[in-house]
Amino acid sequence: MEAIRLFKSLNRDQRNTFVACFLGWALDAFDFFLLTFVIVPMAHDFGTSVADLSYAITITLAMRPVGAFIFGLLGDRFGRRIPLMIDIIFYSLMELLTAFSPNYTVLLIFRALYGVGMGGEWGLGASLAMETLPTQARGLFSGILQQGYMFGYLFAAAVYGIVYPIFGWRALFVVGALPAVLVIYIRAKVPESPAWLRQGLAENFWSTVGDILKRHWLLFIYVILLMTAFNAMSHGTQDMYQTFLGEQRGLGVTQKASIGIIYSVGAICGGTIIGHFSQKFGRRRSIILAAALGILLIPAWVFPPSLSLLVIGGFAMQFMVQGAWGIVPVHLNELSPAEVRGTFPGFAYQLGNLLAANTAVVEAKLAERFHDAGGRPNYAKALALFALVIFLALIGLSAIGREERGKEF
């Protein structure tokens, strides 16, 4: 009932702004995930290996901090709205150009440039949304906003199933230019951030940024470490889980896909619910609770005796993982100095993502070390150990940090 009341409490500008920011992040994720569905046919067409084609994903992730920094600074200098529109057009164009890549080298260039655009969207969208929404509604809408990423995954899966069998992989990236249409909506319906307008344009912007970095460098390092733990938690419970289901549990494509959809729904529910609860119980306390419950769920997640328990464990684990993630947009924006709120949250987020980029490699090597009686990699033990360590790290970092729940922007 409280959630419904908060929805109704938004005025037209607040609703339009949130819808635009949610769709911007969801469609950004949609564009990213399209490539993950067609790595094999793309590698075949370009005459390269699947491993080499996978570098297209790696280079996208590596360039995200660059985009967060560039577009974040533009957002702090010129307002959130116009840089967000430019960013959406830019990443949509790079997605479209991917469809016309003549060779592997050009593909990597387009995916690197796409990574710049992808890195810029989250920080601008999150700051614009959080600065526009009422203070008491931030927790709920933070959770919903963050789960745009999972909606993007589900959308990508649906488009892949419909478009690829008929038109091939290149057509997917043509459809991936769809987010550019969102700019029309933003231009017509979304106003500038009221917090940025109140703050006004700094007379000496670059000196102001330098002074803030000097005063808040310790906070910046802390948030990077926090986001490294968050990203390792997310990648550590998702990236190798499908491999575990197939190689160790012997599940087929249909079963794996079905379980993936189920735990994606769990992620969406968790992000929304725990994000909302953080408004009352606190950001750090809610993160710690979700991580602690995640530890308790590890046996049901990777060691259950039956398929039904495995499905429940997957749903519950992603409920907790993405439940904690649902707090990230509001927590980072509340911690951020006002003058660099366009840059600070997104840049820290993407640097943490970069530092956690090798999570799948670490888990794969652990699985080989923990091989089973038949000499095969033991993914269950590897996933369990990695998740335990990261959950404990996240609990520790959250416990020593601070929060500014309810901070006025």
Coordinates of N, CA and C in Angstrom, one line a residue, residues 27-42 45 91-100 107 111 114 152-179:
L27 N 17.1 0.0 -21.8 CA 17.5 -0.1 -23.3 C 19.0 -0.2 -23.5
D28 N 19.7 0.5 -22.6 CA 21.2 0.4 -22.6 C 21.6 -1.1 -22.3
A29 N 21.0 -1.7 -21.3 CA 21.3 -3.1 -21.0 C 20.8 -4.0 -22.2
F30 N 19.7 -3.7 -22.7 CA 19.2 -4.4 -23.9 C 20.2 -4.5 -25.0
D31 N 20.8 -3.3 -25.3 CA 21.8 -3.3 -26.4 C 23.0 -4.1 -26.0
F32 N 23.4 -4.0 -24.8 CA 24.6 -4.8 -24.3 C 24.4 -6.3 -24.4
F33 N 23.3 -6.8 -24.0 CA 23.0 -8.2 -23.9 C 22.8 -8.8 -25.3
L34 N 22.4 -8.1 -26.3 CA 22.1 -8.6 -27.6 C 23.3 -9.4 -28.1
L35 N 24.5 -8.8 -27.9 CA 25.7 -9.5 -28.4 C 26.0 -10.8 -27.7
T36 N 25.6 -10.9 -26.4 CA 25.9 -12.1 -25.7 C 25.1 -13.3 -26.2
F37 N 24.0 -13.1 -26.9 CA 23.2 -14.2 -27.5 C 23.7 -14.7 -28.8
V38 N 24.6 -13.9 -29.5 CA 25.0 -14.3 -30.8 C 26.5 -14.4 -31.0
I39 N 27.2 -14.7 -30.0 CA 28.7 -14.7 -30.1 C 29.1 -15.8 -31.0
V40 N 28.5 -17.0 -31.0 CA 28.9 -18.1 -31.9 C 28.7 -17.8 -33.3
P41 N 27.5 -17.4 -33.8 CA 27.3 -17.1 -35.2 C 28.2 -15.9 -35.7
M42 N 28.4 -14.9 -34.8 CA 29.2 -13.8 -35.2 C 30.7 -14.2 -35.3
D45 N 31.0 -15.9 -38.7 CA 30.9 -15.0 -39.8 C 32.2 -14.2 -40.0
Y91 N 25.2 6.0 -28.0 CA 25.2 4.5 -27.9 C 24.3 3.8 -28.8
S92 N 23.2 4.4 -29.2 CA 22.3 3.8 -30.2 C 22.9 3.8 -31.6
L93 N 23.7 4.9 -31.9 CA 24.4 4.9 -33.2 C 25.4 3.8 -33.3
M94 N 26.2 3.7 -32.2 CA 27.2 2.6 -32.1 C 26.6 1.2 -32.3
E95 N 25.5 1.1 -31.6 CA 24.8 -0.2 -31.8 C 24.4 -0.5 -33.2
L96 N 23.8 0.5 -33.9 CA 23.4 0.4 -35.3 C 24.6 0.1 -36.2
L97 N 25.7 0.8 -35.9 CA 26.9 0.6 -36.8 C 27.5 -0.8 -36.6
T98 N 27.3 -1.4 -35.4 CA 27.7 -2.8 -35.1 C 27.1 -3.7 -36.2
A99 N 25.9 -3.4 -36.6 CA 25.2 -4.3 -37.5 C 25.9 -4.3 -38.9
F100 N 26.6 -3.3 -39.2 CA 27.3 -3.1 -40.5 C 28.8 -3.3 -40.4
L107 N 34.5 -4.3 -35.8 CA 33.5 -4.6 -34.7 C 34.0 -4.2 -33.3
R111 N 32.3 -1.6 -30.7 CA 31.9 -2.1 -29.3 C 32.6 -1.3 -28.3
Y114 N 30.7 1.9 -28.2 CA 29.5 1.6 -27.5 C 29.7 1.6 -26.0
G152 N 16.2 -5.2 -19.3 CA 16.9 -5.1 -20.5 C 17.3 -6.5 -21.0
Y153 N 17.7 -7.3 -20.0 CA 18.1 -8.7 -20.3 C 16.9 -9.5 -20.9
L154 N 15.8 -9.4 -20.2 CA 14.6 -10.1 -20.7 C 14.1 -9.6 -22.0
F155 N 14.2 -8.3 -22.3 CA 13.9 -7.8 -23.6 C 14.8 -8.3 -24.7
A156 N 16.1 -8.3 -24.3 CA 17.1 -8.8 -25.3 C 16.8 -10.3 -25.7
A157 N 16.4 -11.1 -24.6 CA 16.1 -12.5 -24.9 C 14.9 -12.7 -25.8
A158 N 13.9 -11.8 -25.6 CA 12.7 -11.9 -26.4 C 13.0 -11.5 -27.8
V159 N 13.7 -10.4 -28.0 CA 14.0 -9.9 -29.4 C 14.9 -11.0 -30.1
Y160 N 15.8 -11.5 -29.4 CA 16.7 -12.6 -30.0 C 15.8 -13.8 -30.5
G161 N 14.9 -14.2 -29.7 CA 14.0 -15.3 -30.1 C 13.2 -15.0 -31.2
I162 N 12.8 -13.8 -31.4 CA 11.9 -13.4 -32.5 C 12.6 -13.0 -33.8
V163 N 13.7 -12.2 -33.6 CA 14.3 -11.6 -34.8 C 15.4 -12.5 -35.4
Y164 N 16.3 -13.1 -34.5 CA 17.4 -13.8 -35.0 C 17.1 -15.0 -35.9
P165 N 16.1 -15.9 -35.6 CA 15.8 -17.0 -36.5 C 15.4 -16.6 -37.9
I166 N 14.9 -15.5 -38.1 CA 14.4 -15.0 -39.4 C 15.4 -14.1 -40.1
F167 N 15.9 -13.2 -39.4 CA 16.8 -12.2 -40.1 C 18.3 -12.2 -39.8
G168 N 18.7 -13.0 -38.8 CA 20.1 -13.2 -38.5 C 20.6 -12.1 -37.5
W169 N 21.9 -12.2 -37.1 CA 22.4 -11.4 -36.0 C 22.5 -10.0 -36.3
R170 N 22.8 -9.6 -37.6 CA 22.9 -8.2 -37.9 C 21.6 -7.4 -37.7
A171 N 20.5 -8.0 -37.9 CA 19.2 -7.4 -37.7 C 19.0 -7.1 -36.2
L172 N 19.6 -7.9 -35.3 CA 19.4 -7.6 -33.9 C 20.0 -6.2 -33.6
F173 N 21.1 -5.8 -34.1 CA 21.7 -4.6 -33.8 C 21.0 -3.4 -34.5
V174 N 20.3 -3.7 -35.6 CA 19.5 -2.6 -36.2 C 18.3 -2.3 -35.2
V175 N 17.7 -3.4 -34.7 CA 16.7 -3.2 -33.7 C 17.3 -2.5 -32.4
G176 N 18.6 -2.7 -32.2 CA 19.2 -2.1 -31.0 C 19.4 -0.6 -31.1
A177 N 19.1 0.0 -32.3 CA 19.1 1.5 -32.4 C 17.8 2.1 -31.8
L178 N 16.9 1.2 -31.4 CA 15.6 1.7 -30.9 C 15.7 2.8 -29.8
P179 N 16.7 2.7 -28.9 CA 16.7 3.7 -27.8 C 16.8 5.1 -28.3

